Amino acid sequence: MSEERLRRVRDRVRPFPDFPVPGVLFRDISPLLKDPAAFKALIDLLEDHLRASFPKIDFIAGLDSRGFLIGPPLAQRLGIGFVLIRKKGKLPGPTESVSYALEYGKAELEIQSDAVEPGQKIVIIDDLLATGGTMCAACELMKRLKAEILECLVVIELKLLKGSEKLQSIPFYSLLQYE
């Protein structure tokens, strides 16, 4: 991993105290998305990691909504497809859905029932892992479709919230970690 590329990505994540509620330190990737060189460095790093880790991946599955910003360019680089995991009520056709707890409430995720075939190899991606509720819900959806989850991949992990522990035996990788 290139330390310079990693520094370039880290330098473009800015903290916002007390957002969305008092006591939360929000990690904002907006500056990273605005900087083409930093965003390219991010995709390069994630691509390098996945190519070194997995000989075959069928799809990148991205979480609504920031996973949609990172997943498609990464999937394109790898020459594979991208699958949407959306908030409830946003996808047409038959879907699978799952409810889960958020840091500040409850939510529901869904995926189209035919998004992946049994046994297909999937990497689930999002921008950030906090308490792990959203990522665990995404994993549950993939398990229902009988996909093989190779890894859960995020740009930022908030270590203090121990979200990766909820993933149990599912491999997990974060590019940047914060306490």
mmCIF file of C-alpha atoms in Angstrom:
data_model
loop_
_atom_site.group_PDB
_atom_site.id
_atom_site.type_symbol
_atom_site.label_atom_id
_atom_site.label_comp_id
_atom_site.label_asym_id
_atom_site.label_seq_id
_atom_site.Cartn_x
_atom_site.Cartn_y
_atom_site.Cartn_z
ATOM 1 C CA MET A 1 0.000 0.000 0.000
ATOM 2 C CA SER A 2 1.362 3.369 -0.944
ATOM 3 C CA GLU A 3 1.728 5.572 2.122
ATOM 4 C CA GLU A 4 1.500 8.660 -0.070
ATOM 5 C CA ARG A 5 -1.820 7.541 -1.584
ATOM 6 C CA LEU A 6 -3.165 6.660 1.855
ATOM 7 C CA ARG A 7 -2.088 10.057 3.228
ATOM 8 C CA ARG A 8 -3.776 11.787 0.291
ATOM 9 C CA VAL A 9 -7.045 9.984 1.095
ATOM 10 C CA ARG A 10 -6.780 10.567 4.861
ATOM 11 C CA ASP A 11 -6.083 14.278 4.327
ATOM 12 C CA ARG A 12 -9.397 14.640 2.470
ATOM 13 C CA VAL A 13 -11.590 13.273 5.283
ATOM 14 C CA ARG A 14 -12.791 16.081 7.515
ATOM 15 C CA PRO A 15 -14.355 15.831 10.962
ATOM 16 C CA PHE A 16 -17.631 17.535 11.884
ATOM 17 C CA PRO A 17 -18.325 17.544 15.639
ATOM 18 C CA ASP A 18 -21.902 17.127 16.894
ATOM 19 C CA PHE A 19 -23.379 15.965 13.587
ATOM 20 C CA PRO A 20 -26.032 14.621 13.105
ATOM 21 C CA VAL A 21 -26.590 14.723 16.875
ATOM 22 C CA PRO A 22 -24.600 16.144 19.808
ATOM 23 C CA GLY A 23 -21.676 13.938 20.813
ATOM 24 C CA VAL A 24 -21.142 12.398 17.362
ATOM 25 C CA LEU A 25 -17.971 13.215 15.423
ATOM 26 C CA PHE A 26 -18.987 12.828 11.773
ATOM 27 C CA ARG A 27 -16.275 11.848 9.260
ATOM 28 C CA ASP A 28 -17.102 13.630 5.994
ATOM 29 C CA ILE A 29 -15.825 12.241 2.670
ATOM 30 C CA SER A 30 -17.141 15.189 0.608
ATOM 31 C CA PRO A 31 -13.650 16.740 0.210
ATOM 32 C CA LEU A 32 -12.362 13.345 -0.942
ATOM 33 C CA LEU A 33 -15.023 13.197 -3.651
ATOM 34 C CA LYS A 34 -14.215 16.759 -4.783
ATOM 35 C CA ASP A 35 -10.506 16.031 -5.243
ATOM 36 C CA PRO A 36 -9.935 13.891 -8.378
ATOM 37 C CA ALA A 37 -6.396 12.887 -7.352
ATOM 38 C CA ALA A 38 -7.501 11.849 -3.848
ATOM 39 C CA PHE A 39 -10.520 9.947 -5.193
ATOM 40 C CA LYS A 40 -8.305 8.153 -7.728
ATOM 41 C CA ALA A 41 -5.913 7.273 -4.894
ATOM 42 C CA LEU A 42 -8.860 5.829 -2.943
ATOM 43 C CA ILE A 43 -10.026 3.656 -5.832
ATOM 44 C CA ASP A 44 -6.415 2.607 -6.560
ATOM 45 C CA LEU A 45 -5.919 1.495 -2.955
ATOM 46 C CA LEU A 46 -9.184 -0.432 -2.821
ATOM 47 C CA GLU A 47 -8.494 -2.057 -6.187
ATOM 48 C CA ASP A 48 -5.000 -3.088 -5.085
ATOM 49 C CA HIS A 49 -6.405 -4.595 -1.894
ATOM 50 C CA LEU A 50 -9.113 -6.600 -3.671
ATOM 51 C CA ARG A 51 -6.839 -7.846 -6.455
ATOM 52 C CA ALA A 52 -4.295 -9.024 -3.862
ATOM 53 C CA SER A 53 -6.979 -10.662 -1.683
ATOM 54 C CA PHE A 54 -9.373 -12.407 -4.065
ATOM 55 C CA PRO A 55 -8.691 -14.168 -7.367
ATOM 56 C CA LYS A 56 -12.376 -14.022 -8.359
ATOM 57 C CA ILE A 57 -15.120 -11.563 -7.433
ATOM 58 C CA ASP A 58 -18.472 -11.594 -9.227
ATOM 59 C CA PHE A 59 -19.978 -8.344 -7.934
ATOM 60 C CA ILE A 60 -19.397 -5.333 -5.741
ATOM 61 C CA ALA A 61 -22.547 -4.653 -3.689
ATOM 62 C CA GLY A 62 -22.841 -1.049 -2.541
ATOM 63 C CA LEU A 63 -24.854 0.325 0.344
ATOM 64 C CA ASP A 64 -27.227 3.248 -0.113
ATOM 65 C CA SER A 65 -26.003 5.879 -0.579
ATOM 66 C CA ARG A 66 -22.274 6.467 -0.235
ATOM 67 C CA GLY A 67 -21.442 2.915 -1.262
ATOM 68 C CA PHE A 68 -22.956 3.966 -4.605
ATOM 69 C CA LEU A 69 -20.207 6.574 -5.010
ATOM 70 C CA ILE A 70 -17.285 4.218 -4.392
ATOM 71 C CA GLY A 71 -18.584 0.867 -5.622
ATOM 72 C CA PRO A 72 -19.245 1.518 -9.333
ATOM 73 C CA PRO A 73 -15.794 2.928 -10.204
ATOM 74 C CA LEU A 74 -14.190 0.113 -8.221
ATOM 75 C CA ALA A 75 -16.329 -2.527 -9.970
ATOM 76 C CA GLN A 76 -15.509 -0.979 -13.343
ATOM 77 C CA ARG A 77 -11.775 -1.165 -12.575
ATOM 78 C CA LEU A 78 -12.158 -4.833 -11.680
ATOM 79 C CA GLY A 79 -14.243 -5.568 -14.775
ATOM 80 C CA ILE A 80 -17.240 -6.785 -12.746
ATOM 81 C CA GLY A 81 -20.812 -5.655 -12.084
ATOM 82 C CA PHE A 82 -22.278 -3.528 -9.315
ATOM 83 C CA VAL A 83 -25.339 -4.435 -7.224
ATOM 84 C CA LEU A 84 -27.538 -1.953 -5.339
ATOM 85 C CA ILE A 85 -28.521 -2.416 -1.689
ATOM 86 C CA ARG A 86 -31.069 0.332 -1.096
ATOM 87 C CA LYS A 87 -33.254 1.829 1.543
ATOM 88 C CA LYS A 88 -36.705 0.215 1.636
ATOM 89 C CA GLY A 89 -39.136 1.215 -1.092
ATOM 90 C CA LYS A 90 -36.587 2.342 -3.693
ATOM 91 C CA LEU A 91 -36.276 -0.793 -5.868
ATOM 92 C CA PRO A 92 -38.814 -2.162 -8.377
ATOM 93 C CA GLY A 93 -39.795 -5.804 -8.674
ATOM 94 C CA PRO A 94 -39.547 -8.556 -6.085
ATOM 95 C CA THR A 95 -37.181 -7.714 -3.243
ATOM 96 C CA GLU A 96 -35.756 -9.122 -0.032
ATOM 97 C CA SER A 97 -35.708 -6.728 2.920
ATOM 98 C CA VAL A 98 -34.337 -6.636 6.432
ATOM 99 C CA SER A 99 -34.864 -4.241 9.360
ATOM 100 C CA TYR A 100 -31.987 -3.180 11.587
ATOM 101 C CA ALA A 101 -31.048 -0.729 14.342
ATOM 102 C CA LEU A 102 -29.090 2.447 13.579
ATOM 103 C CA GLU A 103 -27.075 4.565 15.977
ATOM 104 C CA TYR A 104 -30.041 6.973 16.049
ATOM 105 C CA GLY A 105 -33.094 4.830 15.225
ATOM 106 C CA LYS A 106 -34.298 2.029 12.957
ATOM 107 C CA ALA A 107 -34.082 1.463 9.208
ATOM 108 C CA GLU A 108 -34.729 -1.112 6.528
ATOM 109 C CA LEU A 109 -32.600 -2.236 3.581
ATOM 110 C CA GLU A 110 -33.592 -4.182 0.513
ATOM 111 C CA ILE A 111 -32.156 -5.833 -2.568
ATOM 112 C CA GLN A 112 -33.819 -7.133 -5.704
ATOM 113 C CA SER A 113 -34.462 -10.858 -5.337
ATOM 114 C CA ASP A 114 -32.599 -11.625 -8.578
ATOM 115 C CA ALA A 115 -29.618 -9.312 -7.930
ATOM 116 C CA VAL A 116 -27.215 -12.213 -7.428
ATOM 117 C CA GLU A 117 -27.295 -15.967 -7.969
ATOM 118 C CA PRO A 118 -26.574 -18.530 -5.247
ATOM 119 C CA GLY A 119 -22.833 -19.017 -4.802
ATOM 120 C CA GLN A 120 -21.767 -15.799 -6.501
ATOM 121 C CA LYS A 121 -18.828 -14.097 -4.792
ATOM 122 C CA ILE A 122 -19.639 -10.649 -3.415
ATOM 123 C CA VAL A 123 -17.743 -7.805 -1.753
ATOM 124 C CA ILE A 124 -19.999 -5.386 0.143
ATOM 125 C CA ILE A 125 -18.792 -1.779 0.206
ATOM 126 C CA ASP A 126 -19.702 1.382 2.094
ATOM 127 C CA ASP A 127 -17.956 4.581 3.085
ATOM 128 C CA LEU A 128 -18.003 4.025 6.849
ATOM 129 C CA LEU A 129 -18.529 1.383 9.502
ATOM 130 C CA ALA A 130 -19.792 2.695 12.836
ATOM 131 C CA THR A 131 -21.911 0.348 14.976
ATOM 132 C CA GLY A 132 -22.149 -2.223 12.168
ATOM 133 C CA GLY A 133 -25.951 -2.347 11.933
ATOM 134 C CA THR A 134 -26.186 -1.394 8.264
ATOM 135 C CA MET A 135 -23.363 -3.693 7.181
ATOM 136 C CA CYS A 136 -24.825 -6.615 9.141
ATOM 137 C CA ALA A 137 -28.198 -6.013 7.474
ATOM 138 C CA ALA A 138 -26.510 -6.037 4.051
ATOM 139 C CA CYS A 139 -24.800 -9.323 4.940
ATOM 140 C CA GLU A 140 -28.139 -10.799 5.965
ATOM 141 C CA LEU A 141 -29.613 -9.852 2.584
ATOM 142 C CA MET A 142 -26.714 -11.513 0.762
ATOM 143 C CA LYS A 143 -27.075 -14.629 2.901
ATOM 144 C CA ARG A 144 -30.773 -14.811 2.011
ATOM 145 C CA LEU A 145 -29.811 -14.756 -1.669
ATOM 146 C CA LYS A 146 -27.193 -17.461 -0.890
ATOM 147 C CA ALA A 147 -24.296 -15.318 -2.129
ATOM 148 C CA GLU A 148 -20.785 -15.929 -0.836
ATOM 149 C CA ILE A 149 -19.626 -12.807 1.005
ATOM 150 C CA LEU A 150 -15.891 -12.514 0.439
ATOM 151 C CA GLU A 151 -15.466 -9.342 2.491
ATOM 152 C CA CYS A 152 -17.087 -6.232 3.881
ATOM 153 C CA LEU A 153 -15.026 -3.243 2.754
ATOM 154 C CA VAL A 154 -15.181 0.351 4.000
ATOM 155 C CA VAL A 155 -13.143 3.491 3.610
ATOM 156 C CA ILE A 156 -13.487 4.522 7.286
ATOM 157 C CA GLU A 157 -13.882 2.430 10.429
ATOM 158 C CA LEU A 158 -14.812 4.022 13.756
ATOM 159 C CA LYS A 159 -12.972 1.509 15.979
ATOM 160 C CA LEU A 160 -14.429 2.735 19.271
ATOM 161 C CA LEU A 161 -17.938 1.631 18.205
ATOM 162 C CA LYS A 162 -16.766 -1.968 17.567
ATOM 163 C CA GLY A 163 -18.974 -2.483 14.505
ATOM 164 C CA SER A 164 -16.582 -4.986 12.945
ATOM 165 C CA GLU A 165 -17.130 -7.325 15.916
ATOM 166 C CA LYS A 166 -20.793 -7.679 14.887
ATOM 167 C CA LEU A 167 -19.722 -9.100 11.537
ATOM 168 C CA GLN A 168 -18.338 -12.137 13.416
ATOM 169 C CA SER A 169 -16.811 -14.549 10.891
ATOM 170 C CA ILE A 170 -17.238 -12.328 7.809
ATOM 171 C CA PRO A 171 -13.899 -10.901 6.649
ATOM 172 C CA PHE A 172 -13.657 -7.140 7.075
ATOM 173 C CA TYR A 173 -11.253 -4.505 5.749
ATOM 174 C CA SER A 174 -11.066 -0.761 6.425
ATOM 175 C CA LEU A 175 -8.696 1.627 4.716
ATOM 176 C CA LEU A 176 -8.726 4.267 7.483
ATOM 177 C CA GLN A 177 -9.360 3.727 11.191
ATOM 178 C CA TYR A 178 -10.339 6.302 13.801
ATOM 179 C CA GLU A 179 -10.948 5.822 17.524
#
